[in-house]
Amino acid sequence: MTPRHLGCLALVLFLPAACGGDEPAPPQARSIEDLERQGLLPVLDRSESLGGPDTDGNGVRDDLDAWIARQDGTPARRDALRQLARAFRDALLIHGDTIAAQEAAWRTTRAVACVMAHSGSGTEGAHAVAELRKMSANTRPRVLAYLDYAASLDGAVLSLPAGNGCDD
């Protein structure tokens, strides 16, 4: 056997060991679906619909409603999160209408203030707002709609709401 053949044989023998061979994937390589099945990630709607399913007609996507129901805190905090989910949903449905974008931004600003007012700390409130925003724009069409909404607000000036911003 030539040195070249020996090198190829060594490569064939040791390559599977270097790649992990038949070993299972490490825990961090689990799929999103595995994490959803285990309850470590919320099961999110991935349909093409911008608004997503809302079987009870409360203006909140069903998957986000389920996530909100599992959140710690008071019923008022969960109501604030639902108000924010409705505002984010409205923002996705403006279709480039500048006036509708400004109205959606006002509703979003009020809802963020409401979430902050009912959260235990600023960090807790900011985390909940960021999580809900990410989950609201969880598909390509929703991300593009959110970017369209943001572009429609270019140059807009908004003020903070008076009071806590809650709808109730």
Short mmCIF file of N, CA and C in Angstrom, two decimals, residues 74-86 111-116 118 165-167:
data_model
loop_
_atom_site.label_atom_id
_atom_site.label_comp_id
_atom_site.label_asym_id
_atom_site.label_seq_id
_atom_site.Cartn_x
_atom_site.Cartn_y
_atom_site.Cartn_z
N THR A 74 -50.14 39.25 37.73
CA THR A 74 -51.55 39.48 38.02
C THR A 74 -52.39 39.36 36.76
N PRO A 75 -53.70 39.20 36.93
CA PRO A 75 -54.58 39.25 35.76
C PRO A 75 -54.46 40.57 35.00
N ALA A 76 -54.21 41.66 35.71
CA ALA A 76 -54.04 42.97 35.05
C ALA A 76 -52.81 42.96 34.14
N ARG A 77 -51.74 42.28 34.56
CA ARG A 77 -50.54 42.19 33.72
C ARG A 77 -50.84 41.37 32.47
N ARG A 78 -51.56 40.26 32.62
CA ARG A 78 -51.91 39.45 31.45
C ARG A 78 -52.84 40.23 30.52
N ASP A 79 -53.75 41.04 31.07
CA ASP A 79 -54.59 41.90 30.23
C ASP A 79 -53.73 42.91 29.47
N ALA A 80 -52.70 43.44 30.14
CA ALA A 80 -51.79 44.39 29.48
C ALA A 80 -51.05 43.71 28.34
N LEU A 81 -50.61 42.47 28.55
CA LEU A 81 -49.93 41.74 27.49
C LEU A 81 -50.87 41.46 26.32
N ARG A 82 -52.13 41.17 26.60
CA ARG A 82 -53.11 40.97 25.51
C ARG A 82 -53.33 42.27 24.75
N GLN A 83 -53.39 43.39 25.47
CA GLN A 83 -53.52 44.69 24.81
C GLN A 83 -52.34 44.91 23.87
N LEU A 84 -51.15 44.57 24.31
CA LEU A 84 -49.96 44.73 23.48
C LEU A 84 -49.99 43.77 22.28
N ALA A 85 -50.42 42.54 22.49
CA ALA A 85 -50.51 41.58 21.38
C ALA A 85 -51.49 42.08 20.32
N ARG A 86 -52.60 42.67 20.75
CA ARG A 86 -53.57 43.24 19.78
C ARG A 86 -52.93 44.39 19.01
N ALA A 111 -50.01 50.43 24.98
CA ALA A 111 -49.92 49.06 25.48
C ALA A 111 -48.59 48.79 26.17
N VAL A 112 -47.50 49.31 25.61
CA VAL A 112 -46.19 49.15 26.25
C VAL A 112 -46.20 49.82 27.62
N ALA A 113 -46.77 51.03 27.70
CA ALA A 113 -46.87 51.72 28.99
C ALA A 113 -47.68 50.90 29.98
N CYS A 114 -48.75 50.27 29.51
CA CYS A 114 -49.59 49.44 30.37
C CYS A 114 -48.82 48.22 30.88
N VAL A 115 -48.08 47.55 29.99
CA VAL A 115 -47.28 46.40 30.41
C VAL A 115 -46.25 46.84 31.45
N MET A 116 -45.60 47.96 31.21
CA MET A 116 -44.59 48.45 32.15
C MET A 116 -45.22 48.78 33.50
N HIS A 118 -47.70 47.37 34.89
CA HIS A 118 -48.14 46.17 35.60
C HIS A 118 -47.05 45.11 35.74
N GLY A 165 -51.75 53.94 30.39
CA GLY A 165 -51.90 53.46 29.01
C GLY A 165 -52.85 52.29 28.83
N CYS A 166 -53.38 51.77 29.91
CA CYS A 166 -54.24 50.59 29.82
C CYS A 166 -55.61 50.94 29.27
N ASP A 167 -56.19 50.00 28.52
CA ASP A 167 -57.50 50.20 27.91
C ASP A 167 -58.64 50.17 28.92
#
